[in-house]
mmCIF file of C-alpha atoms in Angstrom:
data_model
loop_
_atom_site.group_PDB
_atom_site.id
_atom_site.type_symbol
_atom_site.label_atom_id
_atom_site.label_comp_id
_atom_site.label_asym_id
_atom_site.label_seq_id
_atom_site.Cartn_x
_atom_site.Cartn_y
_atom_site.Cartn_z
ATOM 1 C CA MET A 1 13.336 37.149 -6.938
ATOM 2 C CA LYS A 2 10.384 34.253 -9.067
ATOM 3 C CA SER A 3 7.707 36.187 -10.504
ATOM 4 C CA PRO A 4 4.406 34.528 -9.898
ATOM 5 C CA ASN A 5 3.265 35.030 -13.577
ATOM 6 C CA ASN A 6 6.235 33.277 -14.100
ATOM 7 C CA ASP A 7 5.457 30.117 -11.588
ATOM 8 C CA TYR A 8 2.109 30.580 -12.999
ATOM 9 C CA GLU A 9 2.994 29.838 -16.656
ATOM 10 C CA LYS A 10 5.406 27.254 -15.411
ATOM 11 C CA MET A 11 2.803 25.201 -14.161
ATOM 12 C CA GLU A 12 0.461 25.840 -16.837
ATOM 13 C CA GLU A 13 2.737 24.532 -19.278
ATOM 14 C CA LEU A 14 3.127 21.359 -16.854
ATOM 15 C CA TYR A 15 -0.067 20.384 -16.422
ATOM 16 C CA GLU A 16 -0.966 20.467 -20.189
ATOM 17 C CA LEU A 17 1.696 18.145 -20.632
ATOM 18 C CA TYR A 18 1.955 15.858 -18.325
ATOM 19 C CA GLU A 19 -2.175 15.964 -16.765
ATOM 20 C CA GLN A 20 -3.631 13.241 -19.073
ATOM 21 C CA LYS A 21 0.180 11.293 -17.736
ATOM 22 C CA VAL A 22 -0.186 11.392 -14.790
ATOM 23 C CA TYR A 23 -3.517 10.155 -14.709
ATOM 24 C CA TYR A 24 -3.243 7.371 -16.423
ATOM 25 C CA ALA A 25 0.103 6.224 -13.820
ATOM 26 C CA ALA A 26 -2.750 7.139 -11.000
ATOM 27 C CA TYR A 27 -6.042 4.995 -12.262
ATOM 28 C CA SER A 28 -3.231 1.867 -13.161
ATOM 29 C CA ILE A 29 -2.753 1.468 -9.329
ATOM 30 C CA LEU A 30 -5.985 2.533 -7.607
ATOM 31 C CA ASN A 31 -8.583 1.904 -10.931
ATOM 32 C CA ASN A 32 -10.941 4.681 -9.585
ATOM 33 C CA ILE A 33 -11.299 7.923 -10.778
ATOM 34 C CA GLN A 34 -12.504 9.994 -8.255
ATOM 35 C CA GLN A 35 -9.151 8.720 -6.081
ATOM 36 C CA ALA A 36 -6.881 8.785 -9.767
ATOM 37 C CA GLU A 37 -8.364 12.452 -10.149
ATOM 38 C CA ASP A 38 -6.757 13.397 -6.305
ATOM 39 C CA VAL A 39 -3.791 11.429 -6.742
ATOM 40 C CA VAL A 40 -3.611 14.547 -10.206
ATOM 41 C CA GLN A 41 -4.360 16.930 -7.636
ATOM 42 C CA GLU A 42 -2.458 16.073 -5.036
ATOM 43 C CA THR A 43 1.008 15.562 -7.476
ATOM 44 C CA PHE A 44 0.673 19.237 -9.347
ATOM 45 C CA ILE A 45 0.049 20.707 -6.006
ATOM 46 C CA THR A 46 3.645 19.001 -4.545
ATOM 47 C CA LEU A 47 4.952 19.881 -8.034
ATOM 48 C CA TYR A 48 3.748 23.780 -7.769
ATOM 49 C CA ARG A 49 5.665 23.611 -3.937
ATOM 50 C CA HIS A 50 8.822 22.508 -5.602
ATOM 51 C CA LEU A 51 8.780 24.602 -8.790
ATOM 52 C CA GLU A 52 12.471 25.963 -8.503
ATOM 53 C CA LYS A 53 13.993 22.570 -7.929
ATOM 54 C CA LEU A 54 12.174 21.292 -11.407
ATOM 55 C CA ARG A 55 14.339 23.985 -13.526
ATOM 56 C CA ASN A 56 17.149 21.693 -13.293
ATOM 57 C CA LEU A 57 15.606 19.123 -14.338
ATOM 58 C CA ASN A 58 15.862 18.597 -18.698
ATOM 59 C CA ASN A 59 12.361 16.931 -19.803
ATOM 60 C CA GLN A 60 13.400 13.123 -19.407
ATOM 61 C CA GLU A 61 14.812 13.165 -15.957
ATOM 62 C CA LEU A 62 11.159 15.924 -15.023
ATOM 63 C CA LYS A 63 9.017 13.458 -16.693
ATOM 64 C CA ARG A 64 10.245 10.035 -14.283
ATOM 65 C CA TYR A 65 10.057 12.454 -11.593
ATOM 66 C CA ILE A 66 6.492 13.566 -12.027
ATOM 67 C CA LEU A 67 5.252 9.846 -12.770
ATOM 68 C CA ARG A 68 7.949 8.282 -10.120
ATOM 69 C CA MET A 69 5.918 11.333 -7.343
ATOM 70 C CA THR A 70 2.375 10.324 -8.937
ATOM 71 C CA LYS A 71 2.757 6.597 -8.783
ATOM 72 C CA ASN A 72 4.505 7.010 -5.023
ATOM 73 C CA LYS A 73 1.199 8.801 -4.162
ATOM 74 C CA ALA A 74 -1.280 6.413 -6.276
ATOM 75 C CA ILE A 75 0.860 3.881 -3.654
ATOM 76 C CA ASP A 76 0.479 6.075 -0.648
ATOM 77 C CA SER A 77 -4.165 6.794 -1.890
ATOM 78 C CA TYR A 78 -3.953 2.952 -2.557
ATOM 79 C CA ARG A 79 -2.575 2.056 1.071
ATOM 80 C CA LYS A 80 -4.864 4.516 3.006
ATOM 81 C CA ASN A 81 -7.655 3.860 1.868
ATOM 82 C CA LYS A 82 -7.182 -0.299 1.357
ATOM 83 C CA ARG A 83 -6.496 0.825 5.603
ATOM 84 C CA GLN A 84 -9.517 2.142 5.648
ATOM 85 C CA GLU A 85 -11.888 -0.164 4.788
ATOM 86 C CA LEU A 86 -10.169 -3.262 6.879
ATOM 87 C CA LEU A 87 -10.688 -0.516 9.509
ATOM 88 C CA LEU A 88 -14.111 0.013 9.076
ATOM 89 C CA GLU A 89 -15.013 -3.633 8.441
ATOM 90 C CA GLU A 90 -13.006 -4.642 11.793
ATOM 91 C CA CYS A 91 -15.386 -2.039 13.741
ATOM 92 C CA GLN A 92 -18.448 -3.294 11.810
ATOM 93 C CA ARG A 93 -17.410 -6.896 13.520
ATOM 94 C CA GLU A 94 -16.158 -5.585 16.390
ATOM 95 C CA SER A 95 -19.013 -3.634 17.329
ATOM 96 C CA THR A 96 -20.910 -6.340 19.710
ATOM 97 C CA GLU A 97 -20.469 -5.046 23.142
ATOM 98 C CA VAL A 98 -17.519 -7.523 24.877
ATOM 99 C CA THR A 99 -20.258 -9.377 27.621
ATOM 100 C CA ASP A 100 -19.008 -11.712 30.254
ATOM 101 C CA GLY A 101 -21.364 -14.667 28.062
ATOM 102 C CA ASN A 102 -17.726 -13.784 25.520
ATOM 103 C CA ILE A 103 -15.090 -12.945 26.847
ATOM 104 C CA GLY A 104 -13.125 -15.612 26.817
ATOM 105 C CA GLU A 105 -13.237 -15.369 23.276
ATOM 106 C CA TRP A 106 -12.661 -11.669 22.878
ATOM 107 C CA GLU A 107 -9.295 -12.412 24.890
ATOM 108 C CA GLN A 108 -8.451 -15.674 22.982
ATOM 109 C CA ARG A 109 -8.641 -13.932 19.964
ATOM 110 C CA VAL A 110 -6.557 -10.375 20.960
ATOM 111 C CA MET A 111 -3.957 -13.233 22.363
ATOM 112 C CA SER A 112 -4.290 -14.948 19.177
ATOM 113 C CA GLU A 113 -3.329 -11.425 17.593
ATOM 114 C CA VAL A 114 -0.656 -10.556 19.594
ATOM 115 C CA GLN A 115 1.149 -14.180 18.968
ATOM 116 C CA ILE A 116 1.146 -13.286 15.387
ATOM 117 C CA ASP A 117 2.353 -10.111 15.302
ATOM 118 C CA THR A 118 5.612 -11.332 17.325
ATOM 119 C CA LEU A 119 5.734 -14.411 15.341
ATOM 120 C CA LEU A 120 5.782 -11.830 12.186
ATOM 121 C CA LYS A 121 8.878 -10.246 13.927
ATOM 122 C CA THR A 122 11.169 -12.768 12.980
ATOM 123 C CA LEU A 123 10.701 -12.233 9.233
ATOM 124 C CA LYS A 124 12.873 -10.323 6.793
ATOM 125 C CA GLU A 125 11.133 -7.118 6.110
ATOM 126 C CA SER A 126 9.578 -6.932 2.177
ATOM 127 C CA TYR A 127 8.947 -10.926 3.535
ATOM 128 C CA LYS A 128 6.720 -9.332 6.340
ATOM 129 C CA GLN A 129 5.679 -6.989 3.978
ATOM 130 C CA VAL A 130 4.385 -9.566 1.297
ATOM 131 C CA PHE A 131 2.883 -11.638 4.232
ATOM 132 C CA LYS A 132 0.283 -8.803 5.615
ATOM 133 C CA TYR A 133 -0.882 -7.471 1.663
ATOM 134 C CA LYS A 134 -1.349 -11.910 0.750
ATOM 135 C CA VAL A 135 -2.962 -13.185 4.617
ATOM 136 C CA PHE A 136 -4.204 -10.214 6.311
ATOM 137 C CA TYR A 137 -5.036 -7.975 3.296
ATOM 138 C CA ASP A 138 -6.014 -10.633 0.851
ATOM 139 C CA LEU A 139 -4.525 -9.021 -1.378
ATOM 140 C CA ASN A 140 -3.742 -10.794 -5.058
ATOM 141 C CA TYR A 141 0.023 -11.793 -6.251
ATOM 142 C CA GLN A 142 -0.148 -8.814 -8.812
ATOM 143 C CA GLU A 143 -1.866 -6.278 -6.455
ATOM 144 C CA ILE A 144 1.351 -6.682 -3.849
ATOM 145 C CA SER A 145 3.497 -6.299 -7.228
ATOM 146 C CA LYS A 146 2.185 -3.054 -7.624
ATOM 147 C CA LEU A 147 2.332 -2.035 -4.402
ATOM 148 C CA MET A 148 5.727 -2.718 -4.024
ATOM 149 C CA GLY A 149 7.388 -2.449 -7.274
ATOM 150 C CA ILE A 150 8.596 -5.822 -7.692
ATOM 151 C CA THR A 151 7.749 -8.258 -9.813
ATOM 152 C CA GLY A 152 4.575 -10.412 -9.313
ATOM 153 C CA MET A 153 6.853 -13.870 -9.612
ATOM 154 C CA ASN A 154 9.772 -11.768 -6.565
ATOM 155 C CA VAL A 155 6.364 -12.072 -4.105
ATOM 156 C CA ARG A 156 5.508 -15.585 -5.026
ATOM 157 C CA LYS A 157 8.786 -16.545 -3.870
ATOM 158 C CA GLN A 158 8.818 -13.932 -1.045
ATOM 159 C CA PHE A 159 5.748 -15.093 0.490
ATOM 160 C CA GLU A 160 6.345 -19.021 -0.373
ATOM 161 C CA ARG A 161 9.573 -18.162 1.858
ATOM 162 C CA ALA A 162 8.043 -16.174 5.017
ATOM 163 C CA ARG A 163 5.255 -18.531 4.319
ATOM 164 C CA LYS A 164 7.770 -21.495 5.156
ATOM 165 C CA ARG A 165 8.915 -19.657 7.875
ATOM 166 C CA VAL A 166 6.463 -18.962 9.438
ATOM 167 C CA LEU A 167 5.117 -22.653 8.696
ATOM 168 C CA THR A 168 8.373 -24.186 10.670
ATOM 169 C CA ILE A 169 8.218 -21.266 13.955
ATOM 170 C CA ILE A 170 3.782 -22.040 14.920
ATOM 171 C CA GLY A 171 5.175 -26.173 14.070
ATOM 172 C CA GLY A 172 2.410 -28.551 14.954
ATOM 173 C CA SER A 173 0.257 -25.425 16.384
ATOM 174 C CA GLN A 174 -2.898 -25.756 16.270
ATOM 175 C CA ASN A 175 -3.982 -21.873 15.392
ATOM 176 C CA ASP A 176 -7.016 -21.573 13.061
ATOM 177 C CA GLU A 177 -5.528 -18.720 11.576
ATOM 178 C CA LEU A 178 -2.726 -19.521 10.824
ATOM 179 C CA LYS A 179 -3.170 -23.544 9.550
ATOM 180 C CA GLY A 180 -4.541 -22.678 6.602
ATOM 181 C CA LEU A 181 -1.298 -21.259 5.674
ATOM 182 C CA LYS A 182 -0.229 -24.893 4.373
ATOM 183 C CA LYS A 183 -2.975 -25.066 1.666
ATOM 184 C CA ASN A 184 -3.478 -21.157 0.464
ATOM 185 C CA GLY A 185 -0.091 -19.823 -0.520
#
């Protein structure tokens, strides 16, 4: 049976050893003090919940485990915050009521979104992810690289391949949303 005192001491020791490292790892991904602090808190709460599993790890394994967990939580936080920002922007843009006067325009936009979703289903998962981050979320190669845990060169190559595939599929389409892809790689 484990002792609550022993758990407290172990958590205190882990916090003293890794708090700064966890914070810097989170901040390097998020570039936001409050979000990085939230990730630190989430990381240590999760560590506490899995304290039994940690007892079997040596120092190097423990450090890798903690920093990997931090990175994953920071990436999740980054994605969540980016999604919320985009959703807010979308809501603000669509806050104008759909009226008889603009219903045709609204239907056209919905159809375009359905066509784009269908088109993206033809891409490999990693290409689709890179393509979405670049085109829809307007992230640069470095940001995508951090999010996906791959090199910037790999991100650039995957985006180029996805872009080529999309352009091949749409061919001579006059869809304004996708036309810009030819020059904006």
